[in-house]
Structures are given as structure tokens and as C-alpha cells.
PDB file of C-alpha atoms in Angstrom:
ATOM      1  CA  MET A   1      22.337   0.245  51.896  1.00 40.00           C
ATOM      2  CA  PRO A   2      20.024   2.852  53.396  1.00 42.00           C
ATOM      3  CA  MET A   3      21.597   6.041  54.552  1.00 42.00           C
ATOM      4  CA  HIS A   4      20.950   6.648  58.247  1.00 44.00           C
ATOM      5  CA  ARG A   5      20.573   9.939  59.950  1.00 52.00           C
ATOM      6  CA  PHE A   6      23.660  11.417  61.493  1.00 48.00           C
ATOM      7  CA  PHE A   7      22.772  13.558  64.457  1.00 56.00           C
ATOM      8  CA  ASP A   8      25.049  16.494  64.011  1.00 64.00           C
ATOM      9  CA  PRO A   9      24.822  18.721  67.091  1.00 67.00           C
ATOM     10  CA  MET A  10      24.778  21.664  64.659  1.00 72.00           C
ATOM     11  CA  MET A  11      21.380  20.470  63.412  1.00 78.00           C
ATOM     12  CA  PHE A  12      20.031  20.776  66.904  1.00 83.00           C
ATOM     13  CA  VAL A  13      20.117  24.594  66.998  1.00 87.00           C
ATOM     14  CA  PRO A  14      18.000  25.139  63.832  1.00 89.00           C
ATOM     15  CA  GLU A  15      15.577  22.463  65.043  1.00 90.00           C
ATOM     16  CA  VAL A  16      15.138  24.115  68.455  1.00 92.00           C
ATOM     17  CA  THR A  17      14.804  27.576  66.878  1.00 95.00           C
ATOM     18  CA  TYR A  18      12.288  26.366  64.291  1.00 95.00           C
ATOM     19  CA  THR A  19      10.171  24.586  66.891  1.00 95.00           C
ATOM     20  CA  LEU A  20      10.281  27.546  69.254  1.00 97.00           C
ATOM     21  CA  ILE A  21       9.238  30.095  66.603  1.00 98.00           C
ATOM     22  CA  VAL A  22       6.389  27.944  65.276  1.00 97.00           C
ATOM     23  CA  VAL A  23       5.086  27.086  68.741  1.00 98.00           C
ATOM     24  CA  VAL A  24       5.156  30.747  69.817  1.00 98.00           C
ATOM     25  CA  LEU A  25       3.350  31.849  66.616  1.00 98.00           C
ATOM     26  CA  CYS A  26       0.698  29.143  67.102  1.00 98.00           C
ATOM     27  CA  LEU A  27       0.199  30.187  70.710  1.00 98.00           C
ATOM     28  CA  ILE A  28      -0.122  33.872  69.780  1.00 97.00           C
ATOM     29  CA  ILE A  29      -2.706  33.060  67.069  1.00 97.00           C
ATOM     30  CA  TYR A  30      -4.657  30.937  69.572  1.00 97.00           C
ATOM     31  CA  LEU A  31      -4.616  33.615  72.257  1.00 97.00           C
ATOM     32  CA  LYS A  32      -5.303  36.524  69.899  1.00 96.00           C
ATOM     33  CA  THR A  33      -8.504  34.907  68.682  1.00 96.00           C
ATOM     34  CA  ARG A  34      -9.773  34.181  72.189  1.00 96.00           C
ATOM     35  CA  GLU A  35     -11.861  37.331  72.603  1.00 94.00           C
ATOM     36  CA  ILE A  36     -13.426  37.072  69.139  1.00 94.00           C
ATOM     37  CA  TYR A  37     -14.430  33.489  69.882  1.00 96.00           C
ATOM     38  CA  ASP A  38     -15.570  34.309  73.385  1.00 93.00           C
ATOM     39  CA  LEU A  39     -17.899  37.022  72.062  1.00 94.00           C
ATOM     40  CA  THR A  40     -19.359  35.035  69.186  1.00 93.00           C
ATOM     41  CA  LYS A  41     -18.980  31.282  69.954  1.00 91.00           C
ATOM     42  CA  HIS A  42     -18.687  30.970  66.174  1.00 93.00           C
ATOM     43  CA  ARG A  43     -17.985  27.376  65.054  1.00 92.00           C
ATOM     44  CA  GLY A  44     -15.596  28.411  62.293  1.00 94.00           C
ATOM     45  CA  ILE A  45     -13.533  30.487  64.714  1.00 96.00           C
ATOM     46  CA  TYR A  46     -13.553  27.541  67.134  1.00 95.00           C
ATOM     47  CA  TYR A  47     -12.106  25.176  64.517  1.00 95.00           C
ATOM     48  CA  PHE A  48      -9.639  27.799  63.282  1.00 96.00           C
ATOM     49  CA  ARG A  49      -8.137  28.679  66.665  1.00 96.00           C
ATOM     50  CA  ASN A  50      -8.012  25.068  67.835  1.00 97.00           C
ATOM     51  CA  THR A  51      -6.061  24.235  64.676  1.00 96.00           C
ATOM     52  CA  PHE A  52      -3.222  26.363  65.986  1.00 97.00           C
ATOM     53  CA  LEU A  53      -3.485  24.966  69.498  1.00 98.00           C
ATOM     54  CA  PHE A  54      -3.166  21.449  68.054  1.00 97.00           C
ATOM     55  CA  PHE A  55      -0.382  22.456  65.650  1.00 96.00           C
ATOM     56  CA  GLY A  56       1.582  24.124  68.458  1.00 97.00           C
ATOM     57  CA  LEU A  57       1.293  21.050  70.671  1.00 97.00           C
ATOM     58  CA  ALA A  58       2.090  18.733  67.746  1.00 96.00           C
ATOM     59  CA  TYR A  59       5.295  20.676  67.091  1.00 95.00           C
ATOM     60  CA  VAL A  60       6.217  20.367  70.788  1.00 95.00           C
ATOM     61  CA  PHE A  61       5.746  16.587  70.789  1.00 93.00           C
ATOM     62  CA  ARG A  62       7.451  16.294  67.411  1.00 92.00           C
ATOM     63  CA  PHE A  63      10.437  17.951  69.060  1.00 91.00           C
ATOM     64  CA  PHE A  64      10.271  15.473  71.962  1.00 88.00           C
ATOM     65  CA  PHE A  65      10.331  12.636  69.425  1.00 86.00           C
ATOM     66  CA  TYR A  66      13.343  14.259  67.749  1.00 85.00           C
ATOM     67  CA  LEU A  67      15.045  14.531  71.158  1.00 82.00           C
ATOM     68  CA  PHE A  68      14.258  10.890  71.805  1.00 80.00           C
ATOM     69  CA  HIS A  69      16.121   9.850  68.644  1.00 76.00           C
ATOM     70  CA  LEU A  70      18.932  12.272  69.330  1.00 73.00           C
ATOM     71  CA  THR A  71      19.599  10.966  72.825  1.00 70.00           C
ATOM     72  CA  GLN A  72      19.232   7.390  71.640  1.00 65.00           C
ATOM     73  CA  MET A  73      21.734   7.664  68.814  1.00 61.00           C
ATOM     74  CA  ALA A  74      24.153  10.389  69.838  1.00 55.00           C
ATOM     75  CA  LEU A  75      24.260  11.056  73.528  1.00 55.00           C
ATOM     76  CA  GLN A  76      23.332   7.662  74.986  1.00 57.00           C
ATOM     77  CA  LEU A  77      21.496   9.306  77.857  1.00 58.00           C
ATOM     78  CA  ASP A  78      19.537   7.088  80.149  1.00 60.00           C
ATOM     79  CA  ILE A  79      15.916   8.135  79.653  1.00 61.00           C
ATOM     80  CA  PRO A  80      12.777   6.021  79.861  1.00 65.00           C
ATOM     81  CA  ARG A  81      12.700   5.266  76.120  1.00 66.00           C
ATOM     82  CA  ARG A  82       9.836   2.833  76.229  1.00 70.00           C
ATOM     83  CA  VAL A  83       7.579   5.656  77.367  1.00 76.00           C
ATOM     84  CA  ILE A  84       8.898   8.927  75.921  1.00 79.00           C
ATOM     85  CA  GLY A  85       9.444   7.821  72.302  1.00 81.00           C
ATOM     86  CA  PRO A  86       6.111   6.060  71.675  1.00 86.00           C
ATOM     87  CA  ALA A  87       4.154   8.602  73.732  1.00 89.00           C
ATOM     88  CA  SER A  88       5.611  11.507  71.730  1.00 89.00           C
ATOM     89  CA  LEU A  89       4.854   9.714  68.472  1.00 89.00           C
ATOM     90  CA  VAL A  90       1.254   8.985  69.437  1.00 93.00           C
ATOM     91  CA  LEU A  91       0.624  12.542  70.615  1.00 94.00           C
ATOM     92  CA  THR A  92       2.323  14.016  67.538  1.00 93.00           C
ATOM     93  CA  GLY A  93       0.168  11.859  65.258  1.00 93.00           C
ATOM     94  CA  TYR A  94      -3.054  12.588  67.115  1.00 95.00           C
ATOM     95  CA  LEU A  95      -2.599  16.341  67.533  1.00 96.00           C
ATOM     96  CA  SER A  96      -1.315  17.002  64.017  1.00 95.00           C
ATOM     97  CA  THR A  97      -4.114  14.977  62.408  1.00 95.00           C
ATOM     98  CA  MET A  98      -6.639  16.960  64.449  1.00 95.00           C
ATOM     99  CA  ALA A  99      -4.896  20.208  63.440  1.00 95.00           C
ATOM    100  CA  ILE A 100      -5.087  19.412  59.708  1.00 93.00           C
ATOM    101  CA  LEU A 101      -8.728  18.291  59.950  1.00 92.00           C
ATOM    102  CA  TYR A 102      -9.730  21.350  61.983  1.00 94.00           C
ATOM    103  CA  LEU A 103      -7.904  23.670  59.591  1.00 92.00           C
ATOM    104  CA  VAL A 104      -9.725  22.364  56.546  1.00 87.00           C
ATOM    105  CA  TYR A 105     -13.013  22.074  58.402  1.00 89.00           C
ATOM    106  CA  SER A 106     -12.880  25.678  59.630  1.00 91.00           C
ATOM    107  CA  SER A 107     -13.817  26.680  56.083  1.00 86.00           C
ATOM    108  CA  LEU A 108     -15.969  23.686  55.147  1.00 86.00           C
ATOM    109  CA  TRP A 109     -18.177  23.321  58.245  1.00 89.00           C
ATOM    110  CA  LYS A 110     -20.909  25.628  56.913  1.00 85.00           C
ATOM    111  CA  ARG A 111     -21.360  23.506  53.796  1.00 82.00           C
ATOM    112  CA  LEU A 112     -20.937  20.109  55.415  1.00 80.00           C
ATOM    113  CA  GLY A 113     -22.508  20.620  58.857  1.00 76.00           C
ATOM    114  CA  ASP A 114     -20.615  19.666  61.980  1.00 70.00           C
ATOM    115  CA  LYS A 115     -22.746  17.165  63.850  1.00 76.00           C
ATOM    116  CA  LYS A 116     -20.489  14.144  63.415  1.00 85.00           C
ATOM    117  CA  PHE A 117     -17.258  15.953  62.697  1.00 87.00           C
ATOM    118  CA  LEU A 118     -15.913  15.858  66.258  1.00 88.00           C
ATOM    119  CA  ILE A 119     -16.462  12.105  66.559  1.00 92.00           C
ATOM    120  CA  LEU A 120     -15.091  11.317  63.099  1.00 91.00           C
ATOM    121  CA  SER A 121     -12.027  13.570  63.424  1.00 91.00           C
ATOM    122  CA  ASN A 122     -11.128  12.135  66.828  1.00 93.00           C
ATOM    123  CA  LEU A 123     -11.636   8.634  65.495  1.00 94.00           C
ATOM    124  CA  ALA A 124      -9.402   9.260  62.447  1.00 92.00           C
ATOM    125  CA  ALA A 125      -6.699  10.861  64.622  1.00 94.00           C
ATOM    126  CA  ALA A 126      -6.850   8.006  67.140  1.00 95.00           C
ATOM    127  CA  ILE A 127      -6.608   5.307  64.443  1.00 94.00           C
ATOM    128  CA  ILE A 128      -3.613   7.011  62.810  1.00 92.00           C
ATOM    129  CA  SER A 129      -1.886   7.357  66.196  1.00 93.00           C
ATOM    130  CA  VAL A 130      -2.446   3.713  67.116  1.00 92.00           C
ATOM    131  CA  ILE A 131      -1.084   2.520  63.748  1.00 91.00           C
ATOM    132  CA  ALA A 132       1.937   4.818  64.201  1.00 88.00           C
ATOM    133  CA  LEU A 133       2.468   3.331  67.662  1.00 89.00           C
ATOM    134  CA  MET A 134       2.308  -0.217  66.333  1.00 90.00           C
ATOM    135  CA  THR A 135       4.717   0.490  63.479  1.00 87.00           C
ATOM    136  CA  LYS A 136       6.884   2.761  65.700  1.00 82.00           C
ATOM    137  CA  SER A 137       7.382   5.016  62.709  1.00 82.00           C
ATOM    138  CA  PRO A 138       6.277   8.565  61.819  1.00 84.00           C
ATOM    139  CA  TYR A 139       5.988   7.560  58.137  1.00 86.00           C
ATOM    140  CA  ILE A 140       2.532   6.093  58.572  1.00 87.00           C
ATOM    141  CA  ILE A 141       1.376   9.458  59.938  1.00 89.00           C
ATOM    142  CA  THR A 142       2.748  11.258  56.871  1.00 90.00           C
ATOM    143  CA  ILE A 143       1.010   8.858  54.476  1.00 90.00           C
ATOM    144  CA  ALA A 144      -2.314   8.980  56.349  1.00 90.00           C
ATOM    145  CA  GLN A 145      -2.229  12.762  56.626  1.00 90.00           C
ATOM    146  CA  ALA A 146      -1.332  13.133  52.956  1.00 90.00           C
ATOM    147  CA  VAL A 147      -4.375  11.000  52.061  1.00 91.00           C
ATOM    148  CA  LEU A 148      -6.624  13.020  54.401  1.00 88.00           C
ATOM    149  CA  LEU A 149      -5.300  16.249  52.958  1.00 86.00           C
ATOM    150  CA  ALA A 150      -5.912  15.100  49.388  1.00 88.00           C
ATOM    151  CA  ALA A 151      -9.484  14.122  50.298  1.00 88.00           C
ATOM    152  CA  ALA A 152     -10.037  17.496  51.980  1.00 83.00           C
ATOM    153  CA  LEU A 153      -8.667  19.379  48.984  1.00 81.00           C
ATOM    154  CA  ILE A 154     -10.911  17.536  46.548  1.00 84.00           C
ATOM    155  CA  THR A 155     -13.936  18.212  48.803  1.00 83.00           C
ATOM    156  CA  GLY A 156     -12.955  21.883  49.107  1.00 80.00           C
ATOM    157  CA  TYR A 157     -12.549  22.180  45.358  1.00 79.00           C
ATOM    158  CA  PHE A 158     -16.054  20.941  44.652  1.00 81.00           C
ATOM    159  CA  LEU A 159     -17.666  22.965  47.453  1.00 79.00           C
ATOM    160  CA  TYR A 160     -15.953  26.284  46.687  1.00 76.00           C
ATOM    161  CA  LYS A 161     -15.545  26.194  42.911  1.00 72.00           C
ATOM    162  CA  LYS A 162     -16.311  29.899  42.528  1.00 71.00           C
ATOM    163  CA  SER A 163     -14.563  31.382  45.551  1.00 75.00           C
ATOM    164  CA  LYS A 164     -11.229  33.017  44.689  1.00 78.00           C
ATOM    165  CA  LYS A 165     -10.550  33.793  48.348  1.00 80.00           C
ATOM    166  CA  PHE A 166     -10.969  30.163  49.291  1.00 80.00           C
ATOM    167  CA  TYR A 167      -8.344  29.162  46.733  1.00 81.00           C
ATOM    168  CA  GLU A 168      -5.880  31.651  48.219  1.00 85.00           C
ATOM    169  CA  LEU A 169      -6.536  30.186  51.649  1.00 87.00           C
ATOM    170  CA  LEU A 170      -6.299  26.688  50.274  1.00 85.00           C
ATOM    171  CA  VAL A 171      -2.779  27.397  48.982  1.00 88.00           C
ATOM    172  CA  LEU A 172      -1.774  28.735  52.407  1.00 90.00           C
ATOM    173  CA  TYR A 173      -3.300  25.760  54.237  1.00 90.00           C
ATOM    174  CA  LEU A 174      -1.804  23.344  51.726  1.00 90.00           C
ATOM    175  CA  LEU A 175       1.674  24.781  52.301  1.00 92.00           C
ATOM    176  CA  LEU A 176       1.194  24.634  56.061  1.00 91.00           C
ATOM    177  CA  SER A 177       0.193  20.980  55.904  1.00 91.00           C
ATOM    178  CA  ILE A 178       2.875  19.983  53.387  1.00 90.00           C
ATOM    179  CA  PHE A 179       5.614  21.567  55.489  1.00 91.00           C
ATOM    180  CA  TRP A 180       4.277  19.767  58.529  1.00 91.00           C
ATOM    181  CA  ILE A 181       4.222  16.445  56.692  1.00 89.00           C
ATOM    182  CA  THR A 182       7.781  16.910  55.358  1.00 87.00           C
ATOM    183  CA  SER A 183       8.940  17.891  58.852  1.00 87.00           C
ATOM    184  CA  LEU A 184       7.604  14.519  60.016  1.00 86.00           C
ATOM    185  CA  LEU A 185       9.463  12.724  57.239  1.00 82.00           C
ATOM    186  CA  ASN A 186      12.689  14.170  58.607  1.00 77.00           C
ATOM    187  CA  LEU A 187      12.041  12.517  61.951  1.00 75.00           C
ATOM    188  CA  GLY A 188      12.555   8.998  60.675  1.00 68.00           C
ATOM    189  CA  GLN A 189      15.694   6.921  60.431  1.00 65.00           C
ATOM    190  CA  ARG A 190      16.309   7.630  56.758  1.00 68.00           C
ATOM    191  CA  VAL A 191      17.559  10.932  55.425  1.00 68.00           C
ATOM    192  CA  PHE A 192      14.965  12.235  52.961  1.00 73.00           C
ATOM    193  CA  MET A 193      16.450  15.609  52.178  1.00 80.00           C
ATOM    194  CA  PRO A 194      19.791  17.386  52.615  1.00 84.00           C
ATOM    195  CA  PHE A 195      20.307  19.715  55.537  1.00 82.00           C
ATOM    196  CA  GLU A 196      20.180  22.863  53.355  1.00 87.00           C
ATOM    197  CA  LEU A 197      16.854  21.901  51.785  1.00 89.00           C
ATOM    198  CA  ARG A 198      15.431  21.031  55.179  1.00 87.00           C
ATOM    199  CA  LEU A 199      16.533  24.387  56.555  1.00 90.00           C
ATOM    200  CA  GLY A 200      15.017  26.167  53.537  1.00 92.00           C
ATOM    201  CA  MET A 201      11.694  24.400  54.055  1.00 92.00           C
ATOM    202  CA  GLN A 202      11.693  25.316  57.716  1.00 93.00           C
ATOM    203  CA  LEU A 203      12.253  28.962  56.792  1.00 95.00           C
ATOM    204  CA  ILE A 204       9.399  28.948  54.268  1.00 94.00           C
ATOM    205  CA  SER A 205       7.210  27.189  56.828  1.00 95.00           C
ATOM    206  CA  ILE A 206       7.906  29.997  59.317  1.00 96.00           C
ATOM    207  CA  VAL A 207       7.013  32.559  56.614  1.00 96.00           C
ATOM    208  CA  VAL A 208       3.652  30.789  56.087  1.00 96.00           C
ATOM    209  CA  PHE A 209       2.935  30.912  59.829  1.00 96.00           C
ATOM    210  CA  ILE A 210       3.891  34.607  59.902  1.00 97.00           C
ATOM    211  CA  ILE A 211       1.545  35.362  56.965  1.00 96.00           C
ATOM    212  CA  ILE A 212      -1.318  33.671  58.835  1.00 96.00           C
ATOM    213  CA  TYR A 213      -0.386  35.507  62.027  1.00 97.00           C
ATOM    214  CA  LEU A 214      -0.423  38.866  60.195  1.00 97.00           C
ATOM    215  CA  LYS A 215      -3.837  38.074  58.697  1.00 95.00           C
ATOM    216  CA  VAL A 216      -5.111  37.255  62.195  1.00 96.00           C
ATOM    217  CA  ALA A 217      -3.492  40.327  63.772  1.00 96.00           C
ATOM    218  CA  LYS A 218      -5.207  42.579  61.218  1.00 94.00           C
ATOM    219  CA  TRP A 219      -8.613  41.736  62.696  1.00 93.00           C
ATOM    220  CA  ALA A 220      -8.046  40.287  66.158  1.00 88.00           C
ATOM    221  CA  LYS A 221      -6.685  43.332  67.934  1.00 76.00           C
TER     222      LYS A 221
ATOM    223  CA  MET B   1     -33.058  41.746  47.163  1.00 46.00           C
ATOM    224  CA  LYS B   2     -31.824  42.342  50.693  1.00 49.00           C
ATOM    225  CA  LYS B   3     -29.516  39.611  51.961  1.00 54.00           C
ATOM    226  CA  LYS B   4     -30.846  37.510  54.840  1.00 60.00           C
ATOM    227  CA  ARG B   5     -29.213  38.446  58.123  1.00 73.00           C
ATOM    228  CA  ASP B   6     -27.050  35.793  59.717  1.00 87.00           C
ATOM    229  CA  ARG B   7     -26.984  35.041  63.431  1.00 90.00           C
ATOM    230  CA  LEU B   8     -24.236  37.536  64.246  1.00 93.00           C
ATOM    231  CA  GLY B   9     -25.980  40.197  62.158  1.00 94.00           C
ATOM    232  CA  VAL B  10     -29.196  39.775  64.112  1.00 95.00           C
ATOM    233  CA  ILE B  11     -27.341  39.968  67.430  1.00 96.00           C
ATOM    234  CA  PHE B  12     -25.576  43.121  66.247  1.00 96.00           C
ATOM    235  CA  ASP B  13     -28.853  44.728  65.164  1.00 96.00           C
ATOM    236  CA  ILE B  14     -30.572  43.998  68.486  1.00 97.00           C
ATOM    237  CA  LEU B  15     -27.669  45.336  70.535  1.00 97.00           C
ATOM    238  CA  LYS B  16     -27.427  48.420  68.317  1.00 97.00           C
ATOM    239  CA  ILE B  17     -31.113  49.175  68.821  1.00 97.00           C
ATOM    240  CA  VAL B  18     -30.626  49.062  72.597  1.00 97.00           C
ATOM    241  CA  ARG B  19     -27.544  51.288  72.414  1.00 97.00           C
ATOM    242  CA  ASP B  20     -29.201  53.787  70.071  1.00 96.00           C
ATOM    243  CA  ASN B  21     -32.112  54.141  72.485  1.00 95.00           C
ATOM    244  CA  HIS B  22     -29.892  55.602  75.210  1.00 94.00           C
ATOM    245  CA  ASN B  23     -29.108  52.089  76.385  1.00 96.00           C
ATOM    246  CA  SER B  24     -32.573  51.633  77.783  1.00 94.00           C
ATOM    247  CA  ILE B  25     -35.509  50.109  75.924  1.00 96.00           C
ATOM    248  CA  LYS B  26     -38.577  48.112  76.827  1.00 95.00           C
ATOM    249  CA  PRO B  27     -38.952  44.570  75.450  1.00 93.00           C
ATOM    250  CA  THR B  28     -41.963  45.351  73.210  1.00 94.00           C
ATOM    251  CA  PRO B  29     -40.420  48.186  71.173  1.00 95.00           C
ATOM    252  CA  LEU B  30     -37.198  46.177  70.936  1.00 96.00           C
ATOM    253  CA  LEU B  31     -39.150  43.293  69.407  1.00 95.00           C
ATOM    254  CA  ARG B  32     -40.817  45.693  66.972  1.00 95.00           C
ATOM    255  CA  TYR B  33     -37.590  47.398  65.859  1.00 95.00           C
ATOM    256  CA  SER B  34     -35.679  44.128  65.528  1.00 94.00           C
ATOM    257  CA  ASN B  35     -37.844  42.922  62.615  1.00 92.00           C
ATOM    258  CA  LEU B  36     -38.050  39.404  63.987  1.00 94.00           C
ATOM    259  CA  SER B  37     -40.964  37.112  64.702  1.00 94.00           C
ATOM    260  CA  SER B  38     -41.790  36.958  68.406  1.00 94.00           C
ATOM    261  CA  GLN B  39     -40.540  33.378  68.566  1.00 95.00           C
ATOM    262  CA  SER B  40     -37.177  34.250  66.948  1.00 94.00           C
ATOM    263  CA  PHE B  41     -36.880  37.322  69.131  1.00 95.00           C
ATOM    264  CA  SER B  42     -37.453  35.270  72.280  1.00 95.00           C
ATOM    265  CA  GLU B  43     -34.714  32.827  71.244  1.00 95.00           C
ATOM    266  CA  TYR B  44     -32.247  35.614  70.493  1.00 95.00           C
ATOM    267  CA  TYR B  45     -33.164  37.506  73.637  1.00 95.00           C
ATOM    268  CA  ARG B  46     -32.588  34.405  75.759  1.00 95.00           C
ATOM    269  CA  GLU B  47     -29.218  33.911  74.051  1.00 94.00           C
ATOM    270  CA  LEU B  48     -28.216  37.537  74.593  1.00 96.00           C
ATOM    271  CA  ARG B  49     -29.072  37.337  78.279  1.00 95.00           C
ATOM    272  CA  SER B  50     -27.388  33.985  78.824  1.00 94.00           C
ATOM    273  CA  LYS B  51     -24.215  35.268  77.127  1.00 92.00           C
ATOM    274  CA  GLY B  52     -24.292  38.408  79.223  1.00 94.00           C
ATOM    275  CA  PHE B  53     -24.716  40.908  76.379  1.00 96.00           C
ATOM    276  CA  VAL B  54     -27.839  42.493  77.871  1.00 97.00           C
ATOM    277  CA  LYS B  55     -29.488  42.627  81.277  1.00 96.00           C
ATOM    278  CA  GLU B  56     -32.993  43.338  82.364  1.00 94.00           C
ATOM    279  CA  MET B  57     -33.626  46.075  84.898  1.00 93.00           C
ATOM    280  CA  ALA B  58     -36.762  47.461  86.526  1.00 90.00           C
ATOM    281  CA  ASP B  59     -37.527  51.094  87.293  1.00 84.00           C
ATOM    282  CA  LYS B  60     -39.232  52.411  90.442  1.00 84.00           C
ATOM    283  CA  LYS B  61     -42.652  51.607  89.033  1.00 86.00           C
ATOM    284  CA  GLY B  62     -41.574  48.054  88.344  1.00 87.00           C
ATOM    285  CA  LYS B  63     -41.489  48.452  84.554  1.00 89.00           C
ATOM    286  CA  ARG B  64     -38.908  46.271  82.825  1.00 91.00           C
ATOM    287  CA  PHE B  65     -36.303  47.698  80.492  1.00 94.00           C
ATOM    288  CA  ILE B  66     -33.261  46.274  78.743  1.00 96.00           C
ATOM    289  CA  THR B  67     -29.737  47.655  78.867  1.00 96.00           C
ATOM    290  CA  LEU B  68     -26.407  46.599  77.400  1.00 97.00           C
ATOM    291  CA  THR B  69     -23.697  45.185  79.630  1.00 97.00           C
ATOM    292  CA  ASP B  70     -19.988  45.948  79.133  1.00 96.00           C
ATOM    293  CA  ARG B  71     -19.806  42.733  77.140  1.00 95.00           C
ATOM    294  CA  GLY B  72     -22.625  43.965  74.889  1.00 96.00           C
ATOM    295  CA  PHE B  73     -20.789  47.225  74.230  1.00 96.00           C
ATOM    296  CA  ARG B  74     -17.622  45.219  73.553  1.00 95.00           C
ATOM    297  CA  PHE B  75     -19.455  43.117  70.957  1.00 96.00           C
ATOM    298  CA  LEU B  76     -20.697  46.239  69.162  1.00 96.00           C
ATOM    299  CA  GLU B  77     -17.225  47.720  69.243  1.00 95.00           C
ATOM    300  CA  LYS B  78     -15.645  44.548  67.838  1.00 95.00           C
ATOM    301  CA  TYR B  79     -18.352  43.619  65.343  1.00 95.00           C
ATOM    302  CA  ARG B  80     -16.639  44.964  62.209  1.00 94.00           C
ATOM    303  CA  LEU B  81     -13.400  43.263  63.193  1.00 95.00           C
ATOM    304  CA  ILE B  82     -15.224  39.994  63.855  1.00 95.00           C
ATOM    305  CA  LEU B  83     -16.877  40.128  60.414  1.00 94.00           C
ATOM    306  CA  GLY B  84     -13.534  40.977  58.810  1.00 94.00           C
ATOM    307  CA  PHE B  85     -11.868  38.045  60.535  1.00 95.00           C
ATOM    308  CA  ILE B  86     -14.599  35.590  59.511  1.00 94.00           C
ATOM    309  CA  ASP B  87     -14.413  36.856  55.932  1.00 92.00           C
ATOM    310  CA  GLU B  88     -10.599  36.784  55.827  1.00 92.00           C
ATOM    311  CA  PHE B  89     -10.485  33.062  56.647  1.00 92.00           C
ATOM    312  CA  GLU B  90     -13.827  32.051  55.072  1.00 89.00           C
ATOM    313  CA  LEU B  91     -14.955  30.743  58.452  1.00 91.00           C
TER     314      LEU B  91
END
């Protein structure tokens, strides 16, 4: 028999804290890079800073989806479920897919060109969101994003075979995406990992965001 | 072999030439010092004006000269940081 999530109110505090810290870090990164982008209109900077706008928003809507489950299963509050739950799921899927694609593309755009990227990325994000809406499950988003990430990594490997710096970035971006994907897994009905492990992953995820923030802060003063 | 300048490098060079000439230079010497073809220079010059990095003024005799705007000075000031940022994230 599958083990179902038990919504311990004690889990709520780490979840709120985690979401708040990540969203604030994403917002700071987005705002700190505004002047640099404004002065240069550089495509790479555009993709990079929008990654964090999308990630920040995705974490907000992920939290709404979490709240939706929490109120449904623990508090029995009367909220318009037919709207809030699916809408949060669709927006989480769309924004996070865009964030992952923009993140990878911020480094690959020079080699691949960016004429059709906007159309293709929006299309991929929209398809994933619609499938997630139809299945009413975040799992489809995790699978689709894992596939996209794998494809992006393979492309990056072949395009930047000789760049040591790119590999360092790739590790950072990979961790960022993996932590996002595992955070989505924890939104479903089944319990995929114990509370302690989940908390540990959230802490490491925050460390990754802080490392990126510090790298940004070094240059975007 | 000298590395080919990228777009930001060219913009930096043009703005630096204007600044180093007491923030006042005529279009013809600017074209000469920028080491660009006249067609490339025209494209960059249009871009610099549309982005508000430089402005064109005229003296009492009606002769045109180019000066940096605050935004142009800001670009020069931030250029090293911008390059560092682009390099840091392989953008």
C-alpha cells in the first residue's frame, strides 16, 4: 500500500522558510543584474537574469500548490480548489521549465544562435504544463524536466568540451536543477524521501543559490 | 594575432575615444580613431545614440561634435565589471 504524505504542521515552517529564502535570493539576483543588462542588452545576461525571475516565481507557485494540498488534507479550509490547485501546477510547470531552459541557454546561445529559442522554449514549457494539468500531478513535470536537462547537458558537453569554467558552471546549474526537480517530487501524494533528507536537500539548495548570488554580487555592484 | 573585438569591446573603444578627447570630438576623427569601416561605424554610432550613450551637439559656428551622456560615462565605469560578469557565467 502506498505511503501517503502526512502534513505535519512542523513541516510547514521549513517549507515557508525555504521558499522565502530562495525567492528573495532569486529576486536579488534579478534586480542586481538589471543595470548590467540595461547598459549592454546582452542576450546571455538576458537569459541569465530571467532564469532567476522564472525560478523565483516557480518557487512561489510551487508553494501555492503545497498550500493547496495542505489545506485539502489537513485543515479542510474552503478554498476554490478547482482553480488554485491546477493553476498553481500549470504555472509552476511553465515557469520552472522556462527557468531551466533559460539557465542552460544563457551559456549555449552563442554557439546555437537564438532565433527560434524563444518560440521553442515557450512551446516546450506550455506542453509540459498542459500535460501536468491533464494528469493533475507534478511528477510529469519532473520527468519532462529531467529529460530536458539531460538533453541540455549532452549538448553542453559537446559544445564546451575544452572549457573548464563551463564544467564548473554546469555542476552548479545541474545541482540547482536537480534540487528543483526533487523539490517537485516532494509535492506529490507519495513520500519520496524522509523529512531529514528533504531538509538537508533544501539546505544544500540554499547554499547553491547563495554561491550563485555571491558570484553575481562580485561583478554586479 | 590580435583578437577580434566583440560588440561590447567596440562600444567601449568608441566611448573611450570620446572621453579621452575631453568629451568632445567631431564625427570624422572619431571614425578614424575607432578603426572601423565607415559602414560599421555608422551602425555603431546609430546604436550608441539610440541607447543614449552619446549625444550630438553643435557649437556656435554650427559644427557638430559628439559628447558622452551620463549613461555613456556609466558604461565606461562599469565595463570591466560587465566583462567580468559575462566571463564568470560564460554568457
